[in-house]
Amino acid sequence: MTTEYFRWTEYAWKNPDKDWQKADTLVAGIDVGSVSSQAVVLADDEIYCYSNARTGSNSPDSAKNALGMALKDTDIKQENLQFVVGTGYGRVNIPMSNKAITEIACHARGANYMGGPTIRTILDMGGQDLKGIHCDERGKVTQFLMNDKCAAGTGRGMEVMAELLQVPIVDVGQMSLDVEEEPPPVSSTCVIFAKSEAIGLLRKGWTKNMVLAAYCSAMAHRVVGLLERIGIEKDFTITGGISKNIGVTSRILKELKVDSVPLKPDPQIAGALGASVFARDLLLKSRK
Amino acid sequence: MFNRLLRRLVILPGYIANYGYTDGSGDYYIIVDTDKCDGCGKCVEACPQDILEIITDDYDDLVVTVKEEHSKNLKYVCAPCKPVSGPVELKCQIACPSGAITHSW
């Protein structure tokens, strides 16, 4: 079998110090995105376990797969979950969810949970779109902007480029920073154009690192244009898969001249985490 | 209704929603200030292309949105209302009693 360079490893994590049976509330959030799906289980207000998996062609199966992965090393059964909120592209099509909430509200809530109440601007760099979100100190959205026209500047675009250059996707960021001189960016409006430009540059004798640098800076440039529309308020943070690509994030921060707040434990689960926080709120509200 | 009352007391502020995209030829956004929008639906009736709808948002408020399938082709679907030159108010803007709708072109 040929290597699939775009493929990243799926993973799950479990909190070893927490006993879910002692928890008063046990809820889950599931984020079925265009490229990846995440599930987060919240015991009281702490993360108990989470997973990050690839989305398949079928959103109910992807949701089941993500939740199954998160619960795999635990003894929680699906019936033990008291409330489930679904979010992301496939949110209307998640069989076990009790409610669907848009990913905009969920990302704001999740970033607020991980980054603290000082977070005001969130950039969500997803698999297929970009979102700029402003929120208040409780994680409530105050303004949002969605660029859902095209895959340029998104995770899927980066996967296309990794495949073209035969570079494992996790190494893209570091490699793009390993250049002597920053090359001019490639076209930033379209992945297909960018790809054909990149092929041209390779044939001209550019190194892989140079092409990656050109693509990363094109992506950063596109994102900065989008963010300037809604403006940047501190503190700033980045969620979604591309937030793990240092080549893109460092260029964005350089162009915006701001710092970003690192999100612990994982910036990619912000949507699912936000959904689980919503689930807990809804459960507590329904008990009253 | 209760939410609306609360909002007037600035306990529950709304948000500004930007629907649309930027492409090589410009910015195409319909912008809704949900603080001002009460979901009356007059803009939905006024829109000649039927691209708007009233939904209950994540914070249980009635607000207007651009239908999902149309937020990707505003350039074309809004073209009949797009002025050839100079600023002109759109039909949805004129219909809105509280001035909640604006646009980017």
CSV table of C-alpha atoms in Angstrom, one decimal:
chain,number,residue,atom,x,y,z
A,1,MET,CA,0.0,0.0,0.0
A,2,THR,CA,1.2,3.5,-0.8
A,3,THR,CA,1.7,5.9,2.1
A,4,GLU,CA,-1.1,8.3,2.7
A,5,TYR,CA,0.8,11.4,3.7
A,6,PHE,CA,-2.2,13.5,4.6
A,7,ARG,CA,-3.3,10.9,7.2
A,8,TRP,CA,-2.9,11.8,10.9
A,9,THR,CA,-3.1,9.5,13.8
A,10,GLU,CA,-6.4,9.2,15.6
A,11,TYR,CA,-6.2,9.2,19.4
A,12,ALA,CA,-8.1,9.1,22.6
A,13,TRP,CA,-7.2,10.4,26.1
A,14,LYS,CA,-8.7,9.5,29.5
A,15,ASN,CA,-8.3,11.5,32.8
A,16,PRO,CA,-6.7,9.0,35.2
A,17,ASP,CA,-7.6,10.9,38.4
A,18,LYS,CA,-11.3,11.1,38.0
A,19,ASP,CA,-13.9,8.6,38.9
A,20,TRP,CA,-17.0,9.1,36.8
A,21,GLN,CA,-19.3,7.0,39.1
A,22,LYS,CA,-18.9,9.7,41.8
A,23,ALA,CA,-19.8,12.4,39.3
A,24,ASP,CA,-23.2,14.1,39.6
A,25,THR,CA,-23.5,14.9,35.9
A,26,LEU,CA,-22.0,12.8,33.1
A,27,VAL,CA,-22.6,14.4,29.7
A,28,ALA,CA,-21.0,14.3,26.2
A,29,GLY,CA,-20.4,16.6,23.3
A,30,ILE,CA,-19.8,15.3,19.8
A,31,ASP,CA,-18.4,17.4,17.0
A,32,VAL,CA,-18.8,15.9,13.6
A,33,GLY,CA,-16.7,18.1,11.3
A,34,SER,CA,-16.0,17.9,7.6
A,35,VAL,CA,-12.6,16.2,8.1
A,36,SER,CA,-12.3,15.1,11.8
A,37,SER,CA,-14.8,14.2,14.5
A,38,GLN,CA,-14.3,14.6,18.2
A,39,ALA,CA,-16.2,13.4,21.3
A,40,VAL,CA,-15.7,14.8,24.8
A,41,VAL,CA,-17.2,13.4,28.0
A,42,LEU,CA,-17.5,15.7,30.9
A,43,ALA,CA,-17.8,14.4,34.4
A,44,ASP,CA,-19.2,17.3,36.5
A,45,ASP,CA,-17.2,20.2,35.1
A,46,GLU,CA,-14.0,18.3,34.3
A,47,ILE,CA,-13.0,16.5,31.1
A,48,TYR,CA,-13.2,12.8,31.7
A,49,CYS,CA,-12.1,11.5,28.3
A,50,TYR,CA,-12.0,12.6,24.7
A,51,SER,CA,-11.1,11.3,21.3
A,52,ASN,CA,-10.2,12.7,17.9
A,53,ALA,CA,-11.1,10.6,14.8
A,54,ARG,CA,-11.4,11.0,11.1
A,55,THR,CA,-14.9,11.7,9.7
A,56,GLY,CA,-16.1,9.1,7.3
A,57,SER,CA,-18.7,9.5,4.5
A,58,ASN,CA,-21.5,8.9,7.0
A,59,SER,CA,-22.1,11.3,9.9
A,60,PRO,CA,-24.0,8.9,12.2
A,61,ASP,CA,-21.2,6.3,11.9
A,62,SER,CA,-18.5,9.0,12.4
A,63,ALA,CA,-20.3,10.2,15.6
A,64,LYS,CA,-20.6,6.6,16.9
A,65,ASN,CA,-16.9,6.0,16.0
A,66,ALA,CA,-15.7,9.1,17.8
A,67,LEU,CA,-17.8,8.4,20.9
A,68,GLY,CA,-16.8,4.7,20.9
A,69,MET,CA,-13.1,5.7,20.8
A,70,ALA,CA,-13.5,8.1,23.7
A,71,LEU,CA,-15.3,5.5,25.8
A,72,LYS,CA,-13.1,2.5,24.8
A,73,ASP,CA,-10.8,2.5,27.8
A,74,THR,CA,-13.5,3.5,30.2
A,75,ASP,CA,-16.4,1.4,31.6
A,76,ILE,CA,-18.9,4.1,30.7
A,77,LYS,CA,-21.8,2.8,28.5
A,78,GLN,CA,-23.7,5.1,26.1
A,79,GLU,CA,-26.7,4.7,28.4
A,80,ASN,CA,-24.8,6.3,31.3
A,81,LEU,CA,-24.5,9.6,29.4
A,82,GLN,CA,-27.3,11.8,30.8
A,83,PHE,CA,-27.2,14.4,28.0
A,84,VAL,CA,-25.5,14.6,24.6
A,85,VAL,CA,-25.1,17.7,22.4
A,86,GLY,CA,-24.1,17.4,18.8
A,87,THR,CA,-22.3,20.1,16.8
A,88,GLY,CA,-20.4,20.6,13.6
A,89,TYR,CA,-21.4,20.1,9.9
A,90,GLY,CA,-23.1,16.8,10.7
A,91,ARG,CA,-24.9,17.9,13.9
A,92,VAL,CA,-28.4,17.4,12.6
A,93,ASN,CA,-27.6,13.8,11.8
A,94,ILE,CA,-26.2,12.4,15.1
A,95,PRO,CA,-28.5,9.7,16.4
A,96,MET,CA,-27.5,9.8,20.1
A,97,SER,CA,-27.7,13.6,20.5
A,98,ASN,CA,-30.4,15.2,22.5
A,99,LYS,CA,-29.9,18.6,21.0
A,100,ALA,CA,-27.9,20.2,18.1
A,101,ILE,CA,-26.1,23.5,18.6
A,102,THR,CA,-24.1,25.3,16.0
A,103,GLU,CA,-20.3,25.0,16.0
A,104,ILE,CA,-19.9,28.7,16.3
A,105,ALA,CA,-21.4,28.8,19.8
A,106,CYS,CA,-19.6,25.6,20.8
A,107,HIS,CA,-16.2,26.8,19.8
A,108,ALA,CA,-16.6,30.0,21.7
A,109,ARG,CA,-17.7,28.0,24.8
A,110,GLY,CA,-14.9,25.5,24.5
A,111,ALA,CA,-12.2,28.1,24.0
A,112,ASN,CA,-13.6,29.9,27.0
A,113,TYR,CA,-13.4,26.7,29.1
A,114,MET,CA,-9.8,25.9,28.0
A,115,GLY,CA,-8.3,29.4,27.7
A,116,GLY,CA,-10.2,31.2,30.5
A,117,PRO,CA,-12.6,34.2,30.6
A,118,THR,CA,-10.1,36.6,29.0
A,119,ILE,CA,-10.5,35.1,25.6
A,120,ARG,CA,-12.2,37.5,23.2
A,121,THR,CA,-11.3,36.5,19.7
A,122,ILE,CA,-11.2,32.9,18.4
A,123,LEU,CA,-10.1,31.8,15.1
A,124,ASP,CA,-11.4,28.3,14.2
A,125,MET,CA,-9.4,26.8,11.4
A,126,GLY,CA,-11.4,23.7,10.5
A,127,GLY,CA,-11.2,21.1,7.8
A,128,GLN,CA,-13.3,22.9,5.3
A,129,ASP,CA,-14.0,26.4,6.5
A,130,LEU,CA,-12.7,29.2,8.6
A,131,LYS,CA,-14.5,31.1,11.3
A,132,GLY,CA,-13.7,34.2,13.2
A,133,ILE,CA,-15.6,34.5,16.5
A,134,HIS,CA,-15.8,37.2,19.1
A,135,CYS,CA,-17.1,36.2,22.5
A,136,ASP,CA,-17.7,37.7,26.0
A,137,GLU,CA,-16.3,36.6,29.3
A,138,ARG,CA,-18.8,33.8,29.6
A,139,GLY,CA,-18.0,32.4,26.1
A,140,LYS,CA,-21.2,33.8,24.6
A,141,VAL,CA,-20.8,34.8,20.9
A,142,THR,CA,-20.9,38.5,20.2
A,143,GLN,CA,-19.9,38.5,16.6
A,144,PHE,CA,-19.0,35.8,14.1
A,145,LEU,CA,-17.9,35.5,10.5
A,146,MET,CA,-17.9,32.3,8.5
A,147,ASN,CA,-16.0,31.9,5.3
A,148,ASP,CA,-17.6,28.8,3.9
A,149,LYS,CA,-17.0,29.3,0.2
A,150,CYS,CA,-13.8,27.5,-0.4
A,151,ALA,CA,-11.2,25.1,1.0
A,152,ALA,CA,-8.2,27.4,0.6
A,153,GLY,CA,-6.8,28.3,4.0
A,154,THR,CA,-8.3,25.2,5.6
A,155,GLY,CA,-7.2,21.8,6.9
A,156,ARG,CA,-8.2,20.0,3.7
A,157,GLY,CA,-6.1,22.4,1.6
A,158,MET,CA,-3.1,21.5,3.8
A,159,GLU,CA,-3.8,17.8,3.3
A,160,VAL,CA,-3.8,18.3,-0.5
A,161,MET,CA,-0.4,20.0,-0.2
A,162,ALA,CA,1.0,17.3,2.1
A,163,GLU,CA,0.0,14.7,-0.4
A,164,LEU,CA,1.4,16.5,-3.3
A,165,LEU,CA,4.8,17.0,-1.7
A,166,GLN,CA,4.8,13.6,0.0
A,167,VAL,CA,5.4,15.1,3.5
A,168,PRO,CA,3.7,13.7,6.6
A,169,ILE,CA,1.1,16.3,7.5
A,170,VAL,CA,2.4,16.6,11.1
A,171,ASP,CA,5.8,17.7,9.8
A,172,VAL,CA,4.5,20.4,7.4
A,173,GLY,CA,4.7,23.2,10.0
A,174,GLN,CA,8.2,22.6,11.1
A,175,MET,CA,9.5,22.1,7.6
A,176,SER,CA,7.9,25.3,6.3
A,177,LEU,CA,9.9,27.2,8.9
A,178,ASP,CA,13.2,25.6,7.8
A,179,VAL,CA,13.9,28.0,5.0
A,180,GLU,CA,16.7,30.5,4.7
A,181,GLU,CA,14.5,33.2,3.2
A,182,GLU,CA,10.7,33.6,3.2
A,183,PRO,CA,9.5,32.9,-0.3
A,184,PRO,CA,6.6,35.0,-1.8
A,185,PRO,CA,3.2,33.3,-1.0
A,186,VAL,CA,1.3,31.3,-3.6
A,187,SER,CA,-2.2,32.1,-4.7
A,188,SER,CA,-4.5,32.2,-1.7
A,189,THR,CA,-7.9,32.1,-3.3
A,190,CYS,CA,-8.2,28.5,-4.4
A,191,VAL,CA,-6.6,25.2,-3.4
A,192,ILE,CA,-6.6,23.9,-7.0
A,193,PHE,CA,-4.8,27.0,-8.2
A,194,ALA,CA,-2.4,26.8,-5.3
A,195,LYS,CA,-1.7,23.2,-6.1
A,196,SER,CA,-0.9,23.8,-9.7
A,197,GLU,CA,1.3,26.8,-8.7
A,198,ALA,CA,3.1,24.5,-6.3
A,199,ILE,CA,3.7,22.0,-9.0
A,200,GLY,CA,5.2,24.7,-11.2
A,201,LEU,CA,7.4,25.9,-8.4
A,202,LEU,CA,8.7,22.3,-7.8
A,203,ARG,CA,9.5,21.9,-11.4
A,204,LYS,CA,11.4,25.2,-11.3
A,205,GLY,CA,13.6,23.6,-8.7
A,206,TRP,CA,12.2,25.0,-5.4
A,207,THR,CA,12.7,22.7,-2.4
A,208,LYS,CA,9.8,21.1,-0.6
A,209,ASN,CA,10.4,23.4,2.4
A,210,MET,CA,10.2,26.5,0.2
A,211,VAL,CA,6.9,25.4,-1.4
A,212,LEU,CA,5.5,24.6,2.0
A,213,ALA,CA,6.6,28.0,3.3
A,214,ALA,CA,4.9,29.7,0.4
A,215,TYR,CA,1.7,27.8,1.0
A,216,CYS,CA,1.7,28.4,4.7
A,217,SER,CA,2.2,32.1,4.3
A,218,ALA,CA,-0.6,32.2,1.7
A,219,MET,CA,-2.9,30.5,4.1
A,220,ALA,CA,-1.9,32.9,6.9
A,221,HIS,CA,-2.4,35.8,4.7
A,222,ARG,CA,-5.9,34.7,3.8
A,223,VAL,CA,-6.8,34.2,7.4
A,224,VAL,CA,-5.5,37.6,8.4
A,225,GLY,CA,-7.7,39.2,5.7
A,226,LEU,CA,-10.7,37.4,7.1
A,227,LEU,CA,-9.9,38.4,10.7
A,228,GLU,CA,-9.4,42.0,9.8
A,229,ARG,CA,-13.0,42.1,8.8
A,230,ILE,CA,-14.2,41.5,12.4
A,231,GLY,CA,-11.1,43.0,14.1
A,232,ILE,CA,-8.9,41.5,16.8
A,233,GLU,CA,-9.5,42.0,20.5
A,234,LYS,CA,-7.2,40.4,23.0
A,235,ASP,CA,-6.9,37.7,24.1
A,236,PHE,CA,-6.6,35.8,20.9
A,237,THR,CA,-6.6,32.1,20.4
A,238,ILE,CA,-6.7,29.5,17.6
A,239,THR,CA,-8.8,26.3,17.6
A,240,GLY,CA,-9.2,23.5,15.1
A,241,GLY,CA,-6.7,21.2,13.5
A,242,ILE,CA,-4.5,23.9,11.8
A,243,SER,CA,-3.8,25.4,15.2
A,244,LYS,CA,-1.3,22.5,15.5
A,245,ASN,CA,0.6,23.6,12.4
A,246,ILE,CA,3.3,25.9,13.7
A,247,GLY,CA,4.2,27.1,10.2
A,248,VAL,CA,0.7,28.6,9.7
A,249,THR,CA,0.1,29.8,13.3
A,250,SER,CA,3.4,31.6,13.7
A,251,ARG,CA,2.9,33.4,10.4
A,252,ILE,CA,-0.6,34.5,11.4
A,253,LEU,CA,0.6,35.8,14.8
A,254,LYS,CA,3.5,37.6,13.1
A,255,GLU,CA,1.2,39.3,10.6
A,256,LEU,CA,-1.4,40.2,13.2
A,257,LYS,CA,1.3,41.2,15.8
A,258,VAL,CA,-0.5,39.5,18.6
A,259,ASP,CA,0.2,36.5,20.8
A,260,SER,CA,-2.2,33.5,21.1
A,261,VAL,CA,-3.3,31.8,24.3
A,262,PRO,CA,-2.3,28.1,24.1
A,263,LEU,CA,-5.3,25.8,24.8
A,264,LYS,CA,-4.8,22.9,27.1
A,265,PRO,CA,-5.3,19.9,26.7
A,266,ASP,CA,-6.1,20.1,23.0
A,267,PRO,CA,-7.2,22.9,20.7
A,268,GLN,CA,-8.8,20.6,18.3
A,269,ILE,CA,-11.5,19.4,20.8
A,270,ALA,CA,-12.8,23.0,21.4
A,271,GLY,CA,-16.1,22.3,19.5
A,272,ALA,CA,-16.9,19.1,21.2
A,273,LEU,CA,-15.9,20.4,24.6
A,274,GLY,CA,-18.1,23.5,24.1
A,275,ALA,CA,-20.9,21.1,23.2
A,276,SER,CA,-20.4,19.1,26.3
A,277,VAL,CA,-20.4,22.3,28.5
A,278,PHE,CA,-23.7,23.2,26.8
A,279,ALA,CA,-25.0,19.7,27.5
A,280,ARG,CA,-24.1,20.1,31.2
A,281,ASP,CA,-25.9,23.4,31.4
A,282,LEU,CA,-29.0,22.1,29.7
A,283,LEU,CA,-29.1,19.0,32.0
A,284,LEU,CA,-28.8,21.2,35.1
A,285,LYS,CA,-31.5,23.5,33.8
A,286,SER,CA,-33.9,20.6,33.1
A,287,ARG,CA,-33.4,19.3,36.6
A,288,LYS,CA,-34.5,22.5,38.2
B,1,MET,CA,-40.4,37.6,24.4
B,2,PHE,CA,-38.9,37.2,27.8
B,3,ASN,CA,-35.4,37.0,26.3
B,4,ARG,CA,-36.1,40.2,24.5
B,5,LEU,CA,-37.0,42.0,27.7
B,6,LEU,CA,-33.8,40.7,29.3
B,7,ARG,CA,-31.8,41.9,26.4
B,8,ARG,CA,-33.2,45.4,26.7
B,9,LEU,CA,-31.8,45.4,30.2
B,10,VAL,CA,-28.4,44.5,28.7
B,11,ILE,CA,-28.2,41.2,30.6
B,12,LEU,CA,-28.4,39.1,27.5
B,13,PRO,CA,-26.7,41.0,24.6
B,14,GLY,CA,-27.1,39.7,21.1
B,15,TYR,CA,-24.4,39.1,18.5
B,16,ILE,CA,-23.5,40.3,15.1
B,17,ALA,CA,-23.8,37.6,12.5
B,18,ASN,CA,-21.9,37.8,9.2
B,19,TYR,CA,-23.2,35.5,6.5
B,20,GLY,CA,-21.3,35.2,3.3
B,21,TYR,CA,-17.8,35.0,2.0
B,22,THR,CA,-14.9,36.8,0.4
B,23,ASP,CA,-13.7,35.6,-3.0
B,24,GLY,CA,-11.3,37.0,-5.7
B,25,SER,CA,-13.9,39.6,-6.8
B,26,GLY,CA,-14.9,41.1,-3.5
B,27,ASP,CA,-16.8,40.8,-0.2
B,28,TYR,CA,-20.3,39.4,-0.1
B,29,TYR,CA,-21.8,39.5,3.3
B,30,ILE,CA,-25.3,40.0,4.8
B,31,ILE,CA,-24.8,41.3,8.3
B,32,VAL,CA,-27.5,40.8,11.0
B,33,ASP,CA,-27.4,42.6,14.3
B,34,THR,CA,-29.4,40.2,16.5
B,35,ASP,CA,-29.5,42.8,19.2
B,36,LYS,CA,-31.9,44.7,17.0
B,37,CYS,CA,-33.6,41.8,15.2
B,38,ASP,CA,-36.7,40.4,16.9
B,39,GLY,CA,-37.6,37.8,14.3
B,40,CYS,CA,-40.7,39.6,13.0
B,41,GLY,CA,-40.1,38.2,9.5
B,42,LYS,CA,-40.9,41.3,7.4
B,43,CYS,CA,-37.5,41.0,5.6
B,44,VAL,CA,-38.3,37.3,4.7
B,45,GLU,CA,-41.5,38.5,3.0
B,46,ALA,CA,-39.6,41.4,1.3
B,47,CYS,CA,-36.8,39.3,-0.2
B,48,PRO,CA,-37.5,38.7,-3.9
B,49,GLN,CA,-35.1,35.7,-3.9
B,50,ASP,CA,-36.4,34.0,-0.8
B,51,ILE,CA,-33.0,33.6,0.8
B,52,LEU,CA,-33.8,34.6,4.4
B,53,GLU,CA,-35.5,32.6,7.1
B,54,ILE,CA,-36.4,33.0,10.8
B,55,ILE,CA,-34.8,30.5,13.1
B,56,THR,CA,-34.4,29.9,16.8
B,57,ASP,CA,-30.7,30.5,17.5
B,58,ASP,CA,-28.4,28.8,20.0
B,59,TYR,CA,-29.5,31.2,22.7
B,60,ASP,CA,-33.2,30.5,22.2
B,61,ASP,CA,-33.9,33.8,20.4
B,62,LEU,CA,-35.9,34.3,17.2
B,63,VAL,CA,-33.6,35.8,14.6
B,64,VAL,CA,-33.3,36.0,10.9
B,65,THR,CA,-30.5,34.2,9.0
B,66,VAL,CA,-29.5,33.6,5.5
B,67,LYS,CA,-30.4,30.1,4.4
B,68,GLU,CA,-27.4,27.9,4.5
B,69,GLU,CA,-27.5,26.9,0.8
B,70,HIS,CA,-27.5,30.6,-0.2
B,71,SER,CA,-24.7,31.9,2.1
B,72,LYS,CA,-22.3,30.4,-0.5
B,73,ASN,CA,-23.7,32.2,-3.5
B,74,LEU,CA,-24.8,35.6,-2.3
B,75,LYS,CA,-22.9,37.2,-5.1
B,76,TYR,CA,-25.3,35.8,-7.6
B,77,VAL,CA,-28.5,35.4,-5.6
B,78,CYS,CA,-28.4,39.0,-4.3
B,79,ALA,CA,-27.4,40.4,-7.7
B,80,PRO,CA,-30.9,41.7,-8.6
B,81,CYS,CA,-30.8,43.9,-5.5
B,82,LYS,CA,-27.2,45.0,-6.0
B,83,PRO,CA,-26.8,48.6,-7.1
B,84,VAL,CA,-24.9,49.4,-10.3
B,85,SER,CA,-23.3,52.4,-8.6
B,86,GLY,CA,-23.6,54.2,-5.3
B,87,PRO,CA,-25.0,52.9,-2.0
B,88,VAL,CA,-28.6,51.7,-2.3
B,89,GLU,CA,-30.6,50.0,0.4
B,90,LEU,CA,-31.7,46.5,-0.2
B,91,LYS,CA,-35.3,45.4,0.0
B,92,CYS,CA,-34.7,43.5,3.2
B,93,GLN,CA,-33.0,46.5,4.7
B,94,ILE,CA,-36.0,48.8,3.8
B,95,ALA,CA,-38.4,46.2,5.2
B,96,CYS,CA,-36.7,45.9,8.5
B,97,PRO,CA,-38.4,48.1,11.1
B,98,SER,CA,-35.4,48.1,13.5
B,99,GLY,CA,-32.5,48.5,11.1
B,100,ALA,CA,-30.9,45.1,11.9
B,101,ILE,CA,-29.7,44.2,8.4
B,102,THR,CA,-26.7,45.6,6.6
B,103,HIS,CA,-24.6,44.4,3.7
B,104,SER,CA,-21.0,44.7,2.5
B,105,TRP,CA,-21.2,45.8,-1.1
